[in-house]
Amino acid sequence: MVELTQTGIEGLDSILNGGIVTNSTTLVIGTPGAGKSILGLQFIYNGVEQFDERGIFLSFEENREDLAAAAESIGFDRWAEHVEAGDIKIYDKRRLLQENDFSDTLEVLLEDLGQDQYDRLVLDSLAMFELFFDDEGEHRTYLLKFTDILKQNGLTSLLTNEQSTVFPDTDIGLENFLTDGNIYLIQTPTESGVTRYVWVAKMRKQDIETDIYPMEITQGGIDVHDNASAFSMMNDSESPL
């Protein structure tokens, strides 16, 4: 039987039929503002709050103060407390980018991974990760090596990546094929703002719901709705008469 790690996002876990396969690597893809970083923060925070699972957050784009502010702004009030207690470990852009190449950065990570037991990891984002490498071959080699290390250390991991197009099937990169699962966060402009959706396109070793489901970013993080009609009615009820 396949062991699953719950994200703690009820609607997403329902789509996944229980959660993400434990000790797997999942790519979270979307255009800027789609909610990738929020999903990563929520995955780590819920791990500590709901499941007693410690997490590591690697951010190539933010410093730890900005991450704490972002987490607290969407209702993750005990983020700083968990960081201070060591249940959430932060490697921010100042730490990750202080070395000249990824080999040196990897050594820093391996030293800590070998000393402490963590269950979850988020890397945000692969777009910045790629800056370490001169060519696609080197990037592929290190990405494979890195994902192998994550699995060897028993981590269930989310890796975020930027998508330049609205339609996922027109912008498929190398990372899609090297990870165990692909989750797309899709946003489309409307007259009243932006409508967001989540699509779980692939998950190895498990049955999943492959329809596209509506989602919201609220105070408390991401909410995934089980059908579009319920989502529309809820939005209508909040609209002024």
PDB file of C-alpha atoms in Angstrom:
ATOM      1  CA  MET A   1       0.000   0.000   0.000  1.00  0.00           C
ATOM      2  CA  VAL A   2       1.297   3.445  -0.965  1.00  0.00           C
ATOM      3  CA  GLU A   3       1.923   5.779   1.981  1.00  0.00           C
ATOM      4  CA  LEU A   4       0.524   9.276   1.528  1.00  0.00           C
ATOM      5  CA  THR A   5       1.440  12.656   3.015  1.00  0.00           C
ATOM      6  CA  GLN A   6      -1.522  14.972   3.481  1.00  0.00           C
ATOM      7  CA  THR A   7      -1.086  18.584   2.429  1.00  0.00           C
ATOM      8  CA  GLY A   8      -3.669  19.679   5.001  1.00  0.00           C
ATOM      9  CA  ILE A   9      -5.581  21.471   2.223  1.00  0.00           C
ATOM     10  CA  GLU A  10      -8.803  19.490   2.347  1.00  0.00           C
ATOM     11  CA  GLY A  11      -9.930  20.017  -1.241  1.00  0.00           C
ATOM     12  CA  LEU A  12      -6.474  19.293  -2.651  1.00  0.00           C
ATOM     13  CA  ASP A  13      -6.089  16.126  -0.572  1.00  0.00           C
ATOM     14  CA  SER A  14      -9.485  15.030  -1.885  1.00  0.00           C
ATOM     15  CA  ILE A  15      -8.333  15.466  -5.492  1.00  0.00           C
ATOM     16  CA  LEU A  16      -5.209  13.486  -4.625  1.00  0.00           C
ATOM     17  CA  ASN A  17      -7.329  10.757  -2.985  1.00  0.00           C
ATOM     18  CA  GLY A  18      -5.590  11.209   0.343  1.00  0.00           C
ATOM     19  CA  GLY A  19      -2.452  13.255  -0.271  1.00  0.00           C
ATOM     20  CA  ILE A  20       0.915  13.263  -2.010  1.00  0.00           C
ATOM     21  CA  VAL A  21       2.909  10.036  -2.161  1.00  0.00           C
ATOM     22  CA  THR A  22       5.332  10.086   0.763  1.00  0.00           C
ATOM     23  CA  ASN A  23       9.000  10.485  -0.181  1.00  0.00           C
ATOM     24  CA  SER A  24       8.141  11.807  -3.639  1.00  0.00           C
ATOM     25  CA  THR A  25       8.959  15.027  -5.481  1.00  0.00           C
ATOM     26  CA  THR A  26       6.121  17.102  -6.922  1.00  0.00           C
ATOM     27  CA  LEU A  27       6.424  20.051  -9.268  1.00  0.00           C
ATOM     28  CA  VAL A  28       4.040  22.967  -8.625  1.00  0.00           C
ATOM     29  CA  ILE A  29       3.763  25.085 -11.771  1.00  0.00           C
ATOM     30  CA  GLY A  30       2.027  28.374 -12.473  1.00  0.00           C
ATOM     31  CA  THR A  31       2.285  31.899 -13.786  1.00  0.00           C
ATOM     32  CA  PRO A  32       3.422  34.684 -11.426  1.00  0.00           C
ATOM     33  CA  GLY A  33       0.808  35.310  -8.738  1.00  0.00           C
ATOM     34  CA  ALA A  34      -0.917  31.942  -9.179  1.00  0.00           C
ATOM     35  CA  GLY A  35      -0.235  30.900  -5.564  1.00  0.00           C
ATOM     36  CA  LYS A  36       2.816  28.629  -5.832  1.00  0.00           C
ATOM     37  CA  SER A  37       4.711  30.129  -2.893  1.00  0.00           C
ATOM     38  CA  ILE A  38       1.558  30.206  -0.768  1.00  0.00           C
ATOM     39  CA  LEU A  39       0.964  26.515  -1.460  1.00  0.00           C
ATOM     40  CA  GLY A  40       4.550  25.824  -0.403  1.00  0.00           C
ATOM     41  CA  LEU A  41       4.229  27.820   2.814  1.00  0.00           C
ATOM     42  CA  GLN A  42       0.926  26.100   3.595  1.00  0.00           C
ATOM     43  CA  PHE A  43       2.354  22.627   2.949  1.00  0.00           C
ATOM     44  CA  ILE A  44       5.186  23.247   5.417  1.00  0.00           C
ATOM     45  CA  TYR A  45       3.027  25.026   8.002  1.00  0.00           C
ATOM     46  CA  ASN A  46       0.259  22.424   7.942  1.00  0.00           C
ATOM     47  CA  GLY A  47       2.863  19.711   8.344  1.00  0.00           C
ATOM     48  CA  VAL A  48       3.911  21.098  11.713  1.00  0.00           C
ATOM     49  CA  GLU A  49       0.493  22.274  12.878  1.00  0.00           C
ATOM     50  CA  GLN A  50      -1.607  19.285  11.862  1.00  0.00           C
ATOM     51  CA  PHE A  51       0.667  16.274  11.452  1.00  0.00           C
ATOM     52  CA  ASP A  52       3.697  16.825  13.693  1.00  0.00           C
ATOM     53  CA  GLU A  53       5.971  16.750  10.624  1.00  0.00           C
ATOM     54  CA  ARG A  54       8.956  19.074  10.484  1.00  0.00           C
ATOM     55  CA  GLY A  55       9.712  20.995   7.298  1.00  0.00           C
ATOM     56  CA  ILE A  56      12.455  22.754   5.345  1.00  0.00           C
ATOM     57  CA  PHE A  57      11.757  25.795   3.160  1.00  0.00           C
ATOM     58  CA  LEU A  58      14.363  26.760   0.549  1.00  0.00           C
ATOM     59  CA  SER A  59      13.738  30.178  -0.966  1.00  0.00           C
ATOM     60  CA  PHE A  60      15.923  31.509  -3.758  1.00  0.00           C
ATOM     61  CA  GLU A  61      13.699  34.586  -4.024  1.00  0.00           C
ATOM     62  CA  GLU A  62      12.930  35.863  -0.487  1.00  0.00           C
ATOM     63  CA  ASN A  63      14.757  36.470   2.779  1.00  0.00           C
ATOM     64  CA  ARG A  64      13.483  34.885   5.997  1.00  0.00           C
ATOM     65  CA  GLU A  65      11.844  38.103   7.214  1.00  0.00           C
ATOM     66  CA  ASP A  66       9.805  38.404   4.023  1.00  0.00           C
ATOM     67  CA  LEU A  67       8.799  34.739   4.252  1.00  0.00           C
ATOM     68  CA  ALA A  68       7.611  35.229   7.833  1.00  0.00           C
ATOM     69  CA  ALA A  69       5.634  38.328   6.830  1.00  0.00           C
ATOM     70  CA  ALA A  70       4.043  36.465   3.901  1.00  0.00           C
ATOM     71  CA  ALA A  71       3.119  33.489   6.099  1.00  0.00           C
ATOM     72  CA  GLU A  72       1.595  35.633   8.812  1.00  0.00           C
ATOM     73  CA  SER A  73      -0.298  37.799   6.301  1.00  0.00           C
ATOM     74  CA  ILE A  74      -2.359  34.789   5.195  1.00  0.00           C
ATOM     75  CA  GLY A  75      -3.034  33.513   8.695  1.00  0.00           C
ATOM     76  CA  PHE A  76      -0.089  31.258   9.517  1.00  0.00           C
ATOM     77  CA  ASP A  77       0.303  33.022  12.855  1.00  0.00           C
ATOM     78  CA  ARG A  78       2.699  30.551  14.472  1.00  0.00           C
ATOM     79  CA  TRP A  79       5.191  30.451  11.578  1.00  0.00           C
ATOM     80  CA  ALA A  80       7.907  32.400  13.444  1.00  0.00           C
ATOM     81  CA  GLU A  81       7.332  30.293  16.562  1.00  0.00           C
ATOM     82  CA  HIS A  82       7.873  27.066  14.600  1.00  0.00           C
ATOM     83  CA  VAL A  83      10.987  28.501  12.941  1.00  0.00           C
ATOM     84  CA  GLU A  84      12.437  29.477  16.303  1.00  0.00           C
ATOM     85  CA  ALA A  85      11.681  26.005  17.704  1.00  0.00           C
ATOM     86  CA  GLY A  86      13.477  24.371  14.748  1.00  0.00           C
ATOM     87  CA  ASP A  87      10.381  22.617  13.430  1.00  0.00           C
ATOM     88  CA  ILE A  88      10.577  24.762  10.294  1.00  0.00           C
ATOM     89  CA  LYS A  89      14.080  25.269   8.882  1.00  0.00           C
ATOM     90  CA  ILE A  90      14.610  28.220   6.533  1.00  0.00           C
ATOM     91  CA  TYR A  91      17.297  28.581   3.901  1.00  0.00           C
ATOM     92  CA  ASP A  92      16.667  31.989   2.389  1.00  0.00           C
ATOM     93  CA  LYS A  93      18.171  33.615  -0.684  1.00  0.00           C
ATOM     94  CA  ARG A  94      21.039  35.140   1.314  1.00  0.00           C
ATOM     95  CA  ARG A  95      22.116  31.696   2.515  1.00  0.00           C
ATOM     96  CA  LEU A  96      21.492  29.807  -0.720  1.00  0.00           C
ATOM     97  CA  LEU A  97      23.111  32.339  -3.045  1.00  0.00           C
ATOM     98  CA  GLN A  98      26.191  33.113  -0.962  1.00  0.00           C
ATOM     99  CA  GLU A  99      28.165  30.283  -2.581  1.00  0.00           C
ATOM    100  CA  ASN A 100      29.581  30.507  -6.089  1.00  0.00           C
ATOM    101  CA  ASP A 101      28.189  27.206  -7.347  1.00  0.00           C
ATOM    102  CA  PHE A 102      25.532  24.694  -6.453  1.00  0.00           C
ATOM    103  CA  SER A 103      28.038  22.081  -5.272  1.00  0.00           C
ATOM    104  CA  ASP A 104      28.965  24.326  -2.346  1.00  0.00           C
ATOM    105  CA  THR A 105      25.319  25.081  -1.586  1.00  0.00           C
ATOM    106  CA  LEU A 106      24.500  21.376  -1.729  1.00  0.00           C
ATOM    107  CA  GLU A 107      27.207  20.635   0.824  1.00  0.00           C
ATOM    108  CA  VAL A 108      25.606  23.131   3.227  1.00  0.00           C
ATOM    109  CA  LEU A 109      22.224  21.465   2.785  1.00  0.00           C
ATOM    110  CA  LEU A 110      23.573  17.938   3.165  1.00  0.00           C
ATOM    111  CA  GLU A 111      25.294  18.808   6.420  1.00  0.00           C
ATOM    112  CA  ASP A 112      22.013  19.901   7.993  1.00  0.00           C
ATOM    113  CA  LEU A 113      19.928  17.157   6.382  1.00  0.00           C
ATOM    114  CA  GLY A 114      22.234  14.576   7.889  1.00  0.00           C
ATOM    115  CA  GLN A 115      21.892  15.988  11.402  1.00  0.00           C
ATOM    116  CA  ASP A 116      18.156  16.567  11.748  1.00  0.00           C
ATOM    117  CA  GLN A 117      15.058  14.626  10.870  1.00  0.00           C
ATOM    118  CA  TYR A 118      12.674  16.457   8.579  1.00  0.00           C
ATOM    119  CA  ASP A 119       9.658  15.159   6.700  1.00  0.00           C
ATOM    120  CA  ARG A 120       8.758  17.875   4.183  1.00  0.00           C
ATOM    121  CA  LEU A 121      10.658  20.234   1.903  1.00  0.00           C
ATOM    122  CA  VAL A 122       9.740  23.098  -0.410  1.00  0.00           C
ATOM    123  CA  LEU A 123      12.086  24.652  -2.975  1.00  0.00           C
ATOM    124  CA  ASP A 124      10.880  28.024  -4.268  1.00  0.00           C
ATOM    125  CA  SER A 125      11.726  28.298  -7.109  1.00  0.00           C
ATOM    126  CA  LEU A 126      13.454  26.278  -9.822  1.00  0.00           C
ATOM    127  CA  ALA A 127      13.593  29.376 -12.023  1.00  0.00           C
ATOM    128  CA  MET A 128      16.215  30.828  -9.659  1.00  0.00           C
ATOM    129  CA  PHE A 129      17.806  27.403  -9.111  1.00  0.00           C
ATOM    130  CA  GLU A 130      18.679  27.344 -12.821  1.00  0.00           C
ATOM    131  CA  LEU A 131      20.897  30.422 -12.446  1.00  0.00           C
ATOM    132  CA  PHE A 132      23.599  28.232 -10.927  1.00  0.00           C
ATOM    133  CA  PHE A 133      24.206  26.410 -14.213  1.00  0.00           C
ATOM    134  CA  ASP A 134      25.819  27.317 -17.517  1.00  0.00           C
ATOM    135  CA  ASP A 135      23.952  24.825 -19.694  1.00  0.00           C
ATOM    136  CA  GLU A 136      20.941  22.517 -19.757  1.00  0.00           C
ATOM    137  CA  GLY A 137      23.042  19.380 -19.325  1.00  0.00           C
ATOM    138  CA  GLU A 138      24.547  20.587 -16.057  1.00  0.00           C
ATOM    139  CA  HIS A 139      21.126  21.765 -14.867  1.00  0.00           C
ATOM    140  CA  ARG A 140      19.608  18.329 -15.603  1.00  0.00           C
ATOM    141  CA  THR A 141      22.449  16.494 -13.840  1.00  0.00           C
ATOM    142  CA  TYR A 142      22.167  18.518 -10.652  1.00  0.00           C
ATOM    143  CA  LEU A 143      18.380  18.459 -10.633  1.00  0.00           C
ATOM    144  CA  LEU A 144      18.459  14.661 -10.811  1.00  0.00           C
ATOM    145  CA  LYS A 145      21.092  14.545  -8.089  1.00  0.00           C
ATOM    146  CA  PHE A 146      19.131  16.924  -5.892  1.00  0.00           C
ATOM    147  CA  THR A 147      15.826  15.034  -6.209  1.00  0.00           C
ATOM    148  CA  ASP A 148      17.641  11.780  -5.425  1.00  0.00           C
ATOM    149  CA  ILE A 149      19.104  13.345  -2.268  1.00  0.00           C
ATOM    150  CA  LEU A 150      15.667  14.497  -1.156  1.00  0.00           C
ATOM    151  CA  LYS A 151      14.298  10.960  -1.471  1.00  0.00           C
ATOM    152  CA  GLN A 152      17.328   9.419   0.240  1.00  0.00           C
ATOM    153  CA  ASN A 153      16.644  11.680   3.206  1.00  0.00           C
ATOM    154  CA  GLY A 154      12.981  10.660   3.359  1.00  0.00           C
ATOM    155  CA  LEU A 155      11.578  14.030   2.322  1.00  0.00           C
ATOM    156  CA  THR A 156       8.242  14.614   0.627  1.00  0.00           C
ATOM    157  CA  SER A 157       9.014  17.635  -1.516  1.00  0.00           C
ATOM    158  CA  LEU A 158       7.333  20.377  -3.530  1.00  0.00           C
ATOM    159  CA  LEU A 159       9.401  22.249  -6.126  1.00  0.00           C
ATOM    160  CA  THR A 160       7.832  25.390  -7.594  1.00  0.00           C
ATOM    161  CA  ASN A 161       8.487  26.680 -11.080  1.00  0.00           C
ATOM    162  CA  GLU A 162       7.382  29.616 -13.193  1.00  0.00           C
ATOM    163  CA  GLN A 163       5.166  29.029 -16.207  1.00  0.00           C
ATOM    164  CA  SER A 164       5.211  31.666 -18.911  1.00  0.00           C
ATOM    165  CA  THR A 165       1.923  30.758 -20.599  1.00  0.00           C
ATOM    166  CA  VAL A 166      -1.668  30.515 -19.384  1.00  0.00           C
ATOM    167  CA  PHE A 167      -2.208  27.106 -20.973  1.00  0.00           C
ATOM    168  CA  PRO A 168      -0.046  24.417 -19.294  1.00  0.00           C
ATOM    169  CA  ASP A 169       0.330  22.074 -22.271  1.00  0.00           C
ATOM    170  CA  THR A 170       2.112  24.768 -24.307  1.00  0.00           C
ATOM    171  CA  ASP A 171       4.950  25.259 -21.829  1.00  0.00           C
ATOM    172  CA  ILE A 172       6.339  21.873 -20.788  1.00  0.00           C
ATOM    173  CA  GLY A 173       9.869  21.896 -19.402  1.00  0.00           C
ATOM    174  CA  LEU A 174      12.465  19.365 -18.376  1.00  0.00           C
ATOM    175  CA  GLU A 175      11.376  19.425 -14.738  1.00  0.00           C
ATOM    176  CA  ASN A 176       7.936  18.025 -15.600  1.00  0.00           C
ATOM    177  CA  PHE A 177       9.528  14.739 -16.614  1.00  0.00           C
ATOM    178  CA  LEU A 178      11.989  14.459 -13.715  1.00  0.00           C
ATOM    179  CA  THR A 179       9.441  14.753 -10.896  1.00  0.00           C
ATOM    180  CA  ASP A 180       6.903  12.234  -9.588  1.00  0.00           C
ATOM    181  CA  GLY A 181       3.934  14.584  -9.838  1.00  0.00           C
ATOM    182  CA  ASN A 182       2.815  17.780 -11.533  1.00  0.00           C
ATOM    183  CA  ILE A 183       0.333  20.243 -10.025  1.00  0.00           C
ATOM    184  CA  TYR A 184      -0.661  23.247 -12.144  1.00  0.00           C
ATOM    185  CA  LEU A 185      -2.052  26.431 -10.592  1.00  0.00           C
ATOM    186  CA  ILE A 186      -3.962  28.294 -13.293  1.00  0.00           C
ATOM    187  CA  GLN A 187      -5.298  31.835 -13.182  1.00  0.00           C
ATOM    188  CA  THR A 188      -7.499  33.488 -15.789  1.00  0.00           C
ATOM    189  CA  PRO A 189      -8.498  37.171 -15.900  1.00  0.00           C
ATOM    190  CA  THR A 190     -12.174  38.074 -15.599  1.00  0.00           C
ATOM    191  CA  GLU A 191     -14.117  41.341 -15.530  1.00  0.00           C
ATOM    192  CA  SER A 192     -14.156  41.246 -11.733  1.00  0.00           C
ATOM    193  CA  GLY A 193     -10.551  40.156 -11.185  1.00  0.00           C
ATOM    194  CA  VAL A 194      -8.874  36.752 -11.440  1.00  0.00           C
ATOM    195  CA  THR A 195     -10.320  33.241 -11.316  1.00  0.00           C
ATOM    196  CA  ARG A 196      -7.968  30.518 -10.093  1.00  0.00           C
ATOM    197  CA  TYR A 197      -7.925  26.771 -10.699  1.00  0.00           C
ATOM    198  CA  VAL A 198      -5.826  23.766  -9.727  1.00  0.00           C
ATOM    199  CA  TRP A 199      -5.097  20.823 -12.022  1.00  0.00           C
ATOM    200  CA  VAL A 200      -3.257  17.713 -10.808  1.00  0.00           C
ATOM    201  CA  ALA A 201      -1.883  16.473 -14.118  1.00  0.00           C
ATOM    202  CA  LYS A 202       0.286  13.585 -12.923  1.00  0.00           C
ATOM    203  CA  MET A 203       1.015  11.599  -9.773  1.00  0.00           C
ATOM    204  CA  ARG A 204       2.990   8.401  -9.971  1.00  0.00           C
ATOM    205  CA  LYS A 205       1.873   5.408  -7.884  1.00  0.00           C
ATOM    206  CA  GLN A 206      -1.619   6.745  -7.158  1.00  0.00           C
ATOM    207  CA  ASP A 207      -5.042   7.347  -8.641  1.00  0.00           C
ATOM    208  CA  ILE A 208      -5.978  11.020  -8.841  1.00  0.00           C
ATOM    209  CA  GLU A 209      -8.821  13.235 -10.026  1.00  0.00           C
ATOM    210  CA  THR A 210      -7.589  14.856 -13.237  1.00  0.00           C
ATOM    211  CA  ASP A 211     -10.369  17.409 -13.685  1.00  0.00           C
ATOM    212  CA  ILE A 212      -9.625  21.109 -13.194  1.00  0.00           C
ATOM    213  CA  TYR A 213     -11.008  22.444  -9.905  1.00  0.00           C
ATOM    214  CA  PRO A 214     -11.607  26.042  -8.786  1.00  0.00           C
ATOM    215  CA  MET A 215      -9.508  27.414  -5.940  1.00  0.00           C
ATOM    216  CA  GLU A 216      -9.214  30.584  -3.905  1.00  0.00           C
ATOM    217  CA  ILE A 217      -6.475  32.264  -1.908  1.00  0.00           C
ATOM    218  CA  THR A 218      -8.048  33.365   1.368  1.00  0.00           C
ATOM    219  CA  GLN A 219      -7.081  34.345   4.884  1.00  0.00           C
ATOM    220  CA  GLY A 220      -5.882  30.909   5.907  1.00  0.00           C
ATOM    221  CA  GLY A 221      -4.274  29.962   2.611  1.00  0.00           C
ATOM    222  CA  ILE A 222      -5.499  28.066  -0.416  1.00  0.00           C
ATOM    223  CA  ASP A 223      -9.002  26.592  -0.595  1.00  0.00           C
ATOM    224  CA  VAL A 224      -9.838  24.091  -3.339  1.00  0.00           C
ATOM    225  CA  HIS A 225     -13.521  23.586  -4.217  1.00  0.00           C
ATOM    226  CA  ASP A 226     -14.922  20.278  -5.376  1.00  0.00           C
ATOM    227  CA  ASN A 227     -16.996  21.685  -8.233  1.00  0.00           C
ATOM    228  CA  ALA A 228     -17.286  24.843 -10.272  1.00  0.00           C
ATOM    229  CA  SER A 229     -20.988  25.476  -9.568  1.00  0.00           C
ATOM    230  CA  ALA A 230     -20.454  25.636  -5.800  1.00  0.00           C
ATOM    231  CA  PHE A 231     -17.585  28.032  -6.362  1.00  0.00           C
ATOM    232  CA  SER A 232     -19.696  30.299  -8.589  1.00  0.00           C
ATOM    233  CA  MET A 233     -22.629  30.377  -6.177  1.00  0.00           C
ATOM    234  CA  MET A 234     -20.346  31.242  -3.294  1.00  0.00           C
ATOM    235  CA  ASN A 235     -18.870  34.143  -5.249  1.00  0.00           C
ATOM    236  CA  ASP A 236     -22.344  35.365  -6.233  1.00  0.00           C
ATOM    237  CA  SER A 237     -23.434  35.342  -2.600  1.00  0.00           C
ATOM    238  CA  GLU A 238     -20.562  37.635  -1.716  1.00  0.00           C
ATOM    239  CA  SER A 239     -21.256  40.111  -4.502  1.00  0.00           C
ATOM    240  CA  PRO A 240     -23.150  43.322  -3.709  1.00  0.00           C
ATOM    241  CA  LEU A 241     -26.740  43.496  -4.961  1.00  0.00           C
TER     242      LEU A 241
END
